Short mmCIF file of C-alpha atoms in Angstrom, two decimals:
data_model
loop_
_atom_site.label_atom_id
_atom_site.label_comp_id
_atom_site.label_asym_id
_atom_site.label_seq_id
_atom_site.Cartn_x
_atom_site.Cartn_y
_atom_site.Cartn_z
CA UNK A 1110 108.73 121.22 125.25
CA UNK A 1111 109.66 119.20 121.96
CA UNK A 1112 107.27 118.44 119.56
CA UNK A 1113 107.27 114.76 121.14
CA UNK A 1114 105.81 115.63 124.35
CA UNK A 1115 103.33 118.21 122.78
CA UNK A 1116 101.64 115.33 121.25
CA UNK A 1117 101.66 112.86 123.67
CA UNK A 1118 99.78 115.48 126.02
CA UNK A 1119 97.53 116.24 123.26
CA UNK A 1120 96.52 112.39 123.24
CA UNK A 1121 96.84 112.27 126.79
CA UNK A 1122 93.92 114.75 126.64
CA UNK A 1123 91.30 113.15 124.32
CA UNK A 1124 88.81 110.93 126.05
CA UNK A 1125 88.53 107.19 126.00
CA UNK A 1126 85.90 107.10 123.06
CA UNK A 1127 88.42 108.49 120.58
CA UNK A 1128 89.61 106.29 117.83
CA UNK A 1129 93.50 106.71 117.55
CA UNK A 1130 93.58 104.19 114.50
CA UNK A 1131 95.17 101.29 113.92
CA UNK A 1132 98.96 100.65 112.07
CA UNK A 1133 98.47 99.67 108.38
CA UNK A 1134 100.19 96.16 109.32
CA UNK A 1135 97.25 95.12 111.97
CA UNK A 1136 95.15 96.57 109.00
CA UNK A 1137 96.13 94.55 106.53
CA UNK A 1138 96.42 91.46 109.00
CA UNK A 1139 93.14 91.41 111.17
CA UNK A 1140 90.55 93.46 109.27
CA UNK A 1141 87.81 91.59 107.33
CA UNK A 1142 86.88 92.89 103.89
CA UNK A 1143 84.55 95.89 103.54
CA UNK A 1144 85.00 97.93 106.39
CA UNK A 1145 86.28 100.87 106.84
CA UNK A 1146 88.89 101.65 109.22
CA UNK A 1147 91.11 104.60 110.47
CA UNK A 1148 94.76 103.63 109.67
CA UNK A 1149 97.91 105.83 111.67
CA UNK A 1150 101.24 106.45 110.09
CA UNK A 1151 100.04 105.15 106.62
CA UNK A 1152 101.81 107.49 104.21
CA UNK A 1153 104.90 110.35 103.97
CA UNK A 1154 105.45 112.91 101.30
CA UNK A 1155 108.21 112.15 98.99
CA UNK A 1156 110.25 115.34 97.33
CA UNK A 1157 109.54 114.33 93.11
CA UNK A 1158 111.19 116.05 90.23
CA UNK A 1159 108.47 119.05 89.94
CA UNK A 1160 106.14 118.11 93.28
CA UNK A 1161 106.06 116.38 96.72
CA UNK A 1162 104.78 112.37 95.84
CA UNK A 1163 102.19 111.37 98.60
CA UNK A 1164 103.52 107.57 99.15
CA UNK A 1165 101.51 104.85 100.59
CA UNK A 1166 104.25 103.37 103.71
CA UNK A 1167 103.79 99.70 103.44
CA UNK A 1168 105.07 97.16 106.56
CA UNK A 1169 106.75 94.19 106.91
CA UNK A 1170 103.65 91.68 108.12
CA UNK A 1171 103.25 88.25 109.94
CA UNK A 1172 100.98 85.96 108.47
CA UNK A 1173 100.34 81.91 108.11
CA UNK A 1174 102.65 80.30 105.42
CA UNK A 1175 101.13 77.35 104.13
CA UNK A 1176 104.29 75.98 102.33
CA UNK A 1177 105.80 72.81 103.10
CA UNK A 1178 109.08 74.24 103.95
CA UNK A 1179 107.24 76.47 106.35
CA UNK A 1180 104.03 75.55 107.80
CA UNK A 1181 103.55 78.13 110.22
CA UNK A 1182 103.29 82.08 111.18
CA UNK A 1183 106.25 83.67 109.28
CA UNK A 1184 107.35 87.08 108.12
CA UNK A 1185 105.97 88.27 104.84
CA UNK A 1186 107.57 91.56 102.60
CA UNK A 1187 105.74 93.68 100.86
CA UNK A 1188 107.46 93.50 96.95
CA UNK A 1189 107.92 97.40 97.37
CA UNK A 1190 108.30 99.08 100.33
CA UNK A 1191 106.09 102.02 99.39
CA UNK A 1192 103.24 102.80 96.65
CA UNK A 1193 102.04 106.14 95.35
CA UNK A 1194 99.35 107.75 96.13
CA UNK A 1195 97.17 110.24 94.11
CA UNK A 1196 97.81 113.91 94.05
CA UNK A 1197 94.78 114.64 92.35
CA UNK A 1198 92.66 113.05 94.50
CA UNK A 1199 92.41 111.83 98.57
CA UNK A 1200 91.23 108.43 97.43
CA UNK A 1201 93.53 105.74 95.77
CA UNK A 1202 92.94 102.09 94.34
CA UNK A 1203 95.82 99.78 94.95
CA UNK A 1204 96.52 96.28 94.74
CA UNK A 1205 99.96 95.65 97.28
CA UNK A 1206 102.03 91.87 97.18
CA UNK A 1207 103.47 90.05 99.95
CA UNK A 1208 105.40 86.87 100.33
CA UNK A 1209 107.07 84.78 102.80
CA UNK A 1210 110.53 86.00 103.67
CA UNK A 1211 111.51 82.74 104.67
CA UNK A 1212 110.60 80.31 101.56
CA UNK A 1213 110.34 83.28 99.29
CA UNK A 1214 106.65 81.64 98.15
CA UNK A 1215 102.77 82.29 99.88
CA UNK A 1216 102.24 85.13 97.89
CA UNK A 1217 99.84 87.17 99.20
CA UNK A 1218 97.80 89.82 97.91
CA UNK A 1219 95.28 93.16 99.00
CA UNK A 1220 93.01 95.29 97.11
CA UNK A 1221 92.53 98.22 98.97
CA UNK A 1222 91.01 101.87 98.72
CA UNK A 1223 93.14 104.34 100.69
CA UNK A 1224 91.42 107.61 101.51
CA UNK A 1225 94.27 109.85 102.44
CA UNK A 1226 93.13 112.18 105.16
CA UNK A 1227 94.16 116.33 105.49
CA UNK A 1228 95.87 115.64 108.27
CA UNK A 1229 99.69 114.15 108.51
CA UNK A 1230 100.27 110.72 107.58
CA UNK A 1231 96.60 109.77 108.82
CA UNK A 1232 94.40 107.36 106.28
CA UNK A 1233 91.41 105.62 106.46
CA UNK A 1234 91.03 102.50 104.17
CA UNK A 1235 88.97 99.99 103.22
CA UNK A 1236 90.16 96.34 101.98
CA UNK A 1237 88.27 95.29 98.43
CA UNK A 1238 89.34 91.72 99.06
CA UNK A 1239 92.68 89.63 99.40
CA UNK A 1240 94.25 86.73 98.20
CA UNK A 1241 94.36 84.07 99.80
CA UNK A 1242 90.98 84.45 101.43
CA UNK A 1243 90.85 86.59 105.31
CA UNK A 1244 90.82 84.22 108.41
CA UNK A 1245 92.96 81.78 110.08
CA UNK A 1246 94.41 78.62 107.93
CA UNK A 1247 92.33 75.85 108.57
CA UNK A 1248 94.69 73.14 111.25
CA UNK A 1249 97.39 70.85 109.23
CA UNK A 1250 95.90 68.32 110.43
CA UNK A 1251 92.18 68.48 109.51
CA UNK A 1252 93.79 69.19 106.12
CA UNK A 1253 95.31 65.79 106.21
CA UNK A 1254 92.39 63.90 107.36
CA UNK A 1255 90.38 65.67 104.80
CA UNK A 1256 92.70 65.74 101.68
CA UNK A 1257 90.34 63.38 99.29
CA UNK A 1258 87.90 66.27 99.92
CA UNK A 1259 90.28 69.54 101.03
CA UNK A 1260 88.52 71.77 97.72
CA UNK A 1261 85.08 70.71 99.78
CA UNK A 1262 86.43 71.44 102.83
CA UNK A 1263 88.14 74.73 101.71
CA UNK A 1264 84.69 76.03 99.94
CA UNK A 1265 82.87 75.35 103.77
CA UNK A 1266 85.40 77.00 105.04
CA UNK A 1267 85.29 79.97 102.58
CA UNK A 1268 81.11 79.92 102.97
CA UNK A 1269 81.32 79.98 106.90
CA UNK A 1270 83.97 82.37 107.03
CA UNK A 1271 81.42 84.73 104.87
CA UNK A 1272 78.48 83.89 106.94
CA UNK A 1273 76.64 81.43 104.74
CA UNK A 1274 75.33 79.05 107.28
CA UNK A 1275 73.32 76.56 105.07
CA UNK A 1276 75.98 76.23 102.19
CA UNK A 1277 78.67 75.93 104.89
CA UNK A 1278 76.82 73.14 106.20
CA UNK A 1279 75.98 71.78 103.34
CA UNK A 1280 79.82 71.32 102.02
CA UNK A 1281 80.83 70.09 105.69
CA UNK A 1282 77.92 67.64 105.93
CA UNK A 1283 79.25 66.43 102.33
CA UNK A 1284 82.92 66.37 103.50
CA UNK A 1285 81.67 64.06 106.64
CA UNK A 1286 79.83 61.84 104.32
CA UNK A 1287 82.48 61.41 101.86
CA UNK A 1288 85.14 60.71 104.65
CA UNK A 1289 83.40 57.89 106.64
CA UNK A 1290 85.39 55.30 105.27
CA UNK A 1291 88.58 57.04 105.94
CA UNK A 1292 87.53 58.63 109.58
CA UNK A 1293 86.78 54.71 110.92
CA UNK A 1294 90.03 53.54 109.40
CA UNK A 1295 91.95 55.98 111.61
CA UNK A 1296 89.60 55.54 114.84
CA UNK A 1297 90.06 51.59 113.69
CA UNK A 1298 93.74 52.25 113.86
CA UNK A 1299 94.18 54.69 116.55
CA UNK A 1300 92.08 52.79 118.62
CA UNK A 1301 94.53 49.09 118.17
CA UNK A 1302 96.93 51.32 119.42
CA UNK A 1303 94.91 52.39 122.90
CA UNK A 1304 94.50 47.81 122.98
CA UNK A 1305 90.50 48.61 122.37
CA UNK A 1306 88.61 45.81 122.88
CA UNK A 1307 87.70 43.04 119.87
CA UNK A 1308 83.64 44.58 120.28
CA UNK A 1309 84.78 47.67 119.79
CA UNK A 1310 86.95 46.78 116.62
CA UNK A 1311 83.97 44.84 115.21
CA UNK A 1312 81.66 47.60 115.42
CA UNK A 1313 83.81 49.78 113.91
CA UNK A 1314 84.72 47.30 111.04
CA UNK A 1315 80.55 47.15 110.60
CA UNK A 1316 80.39 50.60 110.38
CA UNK A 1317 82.95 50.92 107.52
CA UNK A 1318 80.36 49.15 105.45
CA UNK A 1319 77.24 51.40 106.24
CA UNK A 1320 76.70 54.09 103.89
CA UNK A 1321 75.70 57.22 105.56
CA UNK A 1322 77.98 58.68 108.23
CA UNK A 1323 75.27 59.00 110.53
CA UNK A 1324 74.26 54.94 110.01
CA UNK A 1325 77.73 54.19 110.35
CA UNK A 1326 77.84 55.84 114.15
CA UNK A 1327 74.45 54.17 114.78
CA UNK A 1328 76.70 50.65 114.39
CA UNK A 1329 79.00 51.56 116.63
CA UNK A 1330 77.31 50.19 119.90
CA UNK A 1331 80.50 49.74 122.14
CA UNK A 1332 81.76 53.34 121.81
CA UNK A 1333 85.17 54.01 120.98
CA UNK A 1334 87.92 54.21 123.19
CA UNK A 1335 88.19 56.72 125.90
CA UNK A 1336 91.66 58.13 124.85
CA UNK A 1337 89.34 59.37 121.47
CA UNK A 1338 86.87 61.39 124.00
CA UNK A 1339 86.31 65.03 123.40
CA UNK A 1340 85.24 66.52 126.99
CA UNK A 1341 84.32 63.37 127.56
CA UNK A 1342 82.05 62.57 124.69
CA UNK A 1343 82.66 60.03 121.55
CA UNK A 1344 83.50 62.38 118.98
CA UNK A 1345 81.22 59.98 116.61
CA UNK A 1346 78.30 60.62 118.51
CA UNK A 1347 78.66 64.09 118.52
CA UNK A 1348 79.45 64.88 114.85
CA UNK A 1349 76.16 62.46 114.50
CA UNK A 1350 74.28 64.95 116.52
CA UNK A 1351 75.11 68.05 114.79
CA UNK A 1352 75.28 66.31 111.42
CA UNK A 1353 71.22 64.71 112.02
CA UNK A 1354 69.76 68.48 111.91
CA UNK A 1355 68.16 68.67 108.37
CA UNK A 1356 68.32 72.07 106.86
CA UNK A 1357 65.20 72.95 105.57
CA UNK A 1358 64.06 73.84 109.00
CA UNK A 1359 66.68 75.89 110.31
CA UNK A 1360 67.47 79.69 110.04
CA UNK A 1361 70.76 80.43 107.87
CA UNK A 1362 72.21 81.76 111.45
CA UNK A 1363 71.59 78.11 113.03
CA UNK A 1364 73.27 76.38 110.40
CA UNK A 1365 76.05 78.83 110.65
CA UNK A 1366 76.35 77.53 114.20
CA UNK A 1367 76.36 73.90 113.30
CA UNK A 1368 78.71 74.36 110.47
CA UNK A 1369 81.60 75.87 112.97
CA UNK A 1370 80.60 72.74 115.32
CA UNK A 1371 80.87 70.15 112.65
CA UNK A 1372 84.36 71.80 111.53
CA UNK A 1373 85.83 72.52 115.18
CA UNK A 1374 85.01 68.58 115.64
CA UNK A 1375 86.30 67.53 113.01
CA UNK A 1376 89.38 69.67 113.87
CA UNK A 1377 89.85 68.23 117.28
CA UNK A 1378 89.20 64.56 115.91
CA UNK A 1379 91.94 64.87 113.50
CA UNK A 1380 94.15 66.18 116.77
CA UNK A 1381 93.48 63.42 118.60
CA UNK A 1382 94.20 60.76 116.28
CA UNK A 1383 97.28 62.74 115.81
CA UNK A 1384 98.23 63.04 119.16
CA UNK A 1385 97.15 58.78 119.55
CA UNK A 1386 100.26 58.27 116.63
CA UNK A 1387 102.67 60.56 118.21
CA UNK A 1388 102.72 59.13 121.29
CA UNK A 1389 102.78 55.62 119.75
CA UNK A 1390 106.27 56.89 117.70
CA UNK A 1391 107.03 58.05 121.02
CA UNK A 1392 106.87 55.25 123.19
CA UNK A 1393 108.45 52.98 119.91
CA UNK A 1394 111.58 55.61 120.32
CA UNK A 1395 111.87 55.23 123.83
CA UNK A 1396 111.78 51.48 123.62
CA UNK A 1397 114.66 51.38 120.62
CA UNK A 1398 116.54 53.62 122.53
CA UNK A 1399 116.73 51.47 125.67
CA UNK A 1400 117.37 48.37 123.70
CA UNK A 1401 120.19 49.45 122.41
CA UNK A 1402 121.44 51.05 125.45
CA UNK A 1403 120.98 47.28 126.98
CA UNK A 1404 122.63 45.53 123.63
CA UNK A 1405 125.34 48.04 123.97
CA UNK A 1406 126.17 47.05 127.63
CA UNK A 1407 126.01 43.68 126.78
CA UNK A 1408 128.94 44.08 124.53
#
């Protein structure tokens, strides 16, 4: 029997509850900050001039590159392929680099403790920190709508993300309020484009001029139009709902809660204005392209 099939019948054999580990990429990729976590296949000795080198294997990685040539999940490098380890010691503090293989920019970077275990090539590790921050990029096009306030936005983010509930609803709440004016523009806009009736453009002109976000909803008595709806709601009405709560009488674990609301409506505002001007550039395509179809039998 090769050595192969001796330890796949050895694994074959452990029960269910066993942790097998995870690779070093899904490590570095999907594992918050400060815990600690059993990582397979992480390191190789290395024949050195007077000793074997314990080196820490580092993997290509997929991640979110934010660059404007890119935009979306790419593949990162590590800026070496391996790092040593300590021979004096099982534990090791290293800082690894990554960037985007595709626009050679994202750089991205890990602080991590490495505890190399007795037995082959197993490791646990903890992750210090990283830079950029752990989680999901927030959606392109919340970062649009929001760019007068993105550094507000991105601290929410950063305080929901680490579980603050009150100060991530405290910088959203902010971000809503300072982006009335802008939000009813686009409805305003979007909503010429789904031929909204001349009520519902004058409320919404009215609400531009209120001060408070959740004044400015209170103005708008006609609604908004349909195509707008999220699961069949006004989006207005319910960022006004979650955005009303006042803080001083909630738990930090409640405002947590209507932090992620606030943001995930926001998010899926900002999609469906989007979506409103795509299919406007769509239709506007469709009807250039036949007219010159028709001007080009003509000839």
């Amino acid at each position: 029997m090769s050595d192969k099939q001796q330890n796949q019948e050895t694994i074959n054999e452990l029960p269910a509850e066993v942790d097998l580990g995870m690779t070093l990429a899904d490590f570095l990729t999907s594992t918050a900050p400060g815990s600690v976590q059993k990582i397979i296949n992480a390191w190789r000795k290395r024949p050195g001039s007077y000793a074997e080198d314990y080196v820490l294997q580092l993997p290509v990685i997929r991640l979110f590159c934010a660059s404007e040539h890119c935009g979306g999940d790419r593949i990162f490098d590590p800026a070496r392929e391996e790092r040593q380890l300590s021979k004096e010691k099982l534990e090791t503090d290293i800082v690894v680099h990554y960037a985007c293989r595709n626009c050679n920019g994202s750089p991205k970077a890990f602080a991590l403790r490495v505890f190399r275990d007795p037995q082959p090539s197993g490791a646990h590790a903890v992750k210090f920190g990283e830079i950029p921050r752990f989680g999901p990029p927030l959606p392109a096009r919340l970062r649009k709508l929001a760019d007068p306030e993105i550094k507000l936005l991105d601290k929410g983010y950063a305080a929901e993300r680490a579980g603050l509930g009150i100060a991530a609803f405290a910088y959203y709440r902010r971000v809503a309020e300072s982006l009335k004016v802008r939000i009813i523009e686009e409805i305003i806009k979007a909503s010429k484009v789904l031929n909204a009736s001349p009520e519902i453009l004058a409320d919404l002109e009215a609400a531009k001029r209120e001060t408070r976000f959740t004044q400015a909803v209170e103005a708008v008595k006609h609604g908004i139009p349909e195509g707008l709806y999220i699961n069949g709601h006004s989006p207005l009405l319910l960022l006004h709902d979650a955005l009303s709560d006042h803080l001083h009488d909630k738990t930090d674990e409640e405002c947590l809660e209507l932090a992620t609301i606030v943001r995930v409506l926001l998010a899926e505002l900002a999609e469906k204005l989007a979506a409103v001007f795509a299919d406007r550039k769509e239709v506007e395509g469709a009807v250039a392209a036949l007219l010159k179809r028709k001007a080009a039998r003509g000839k």
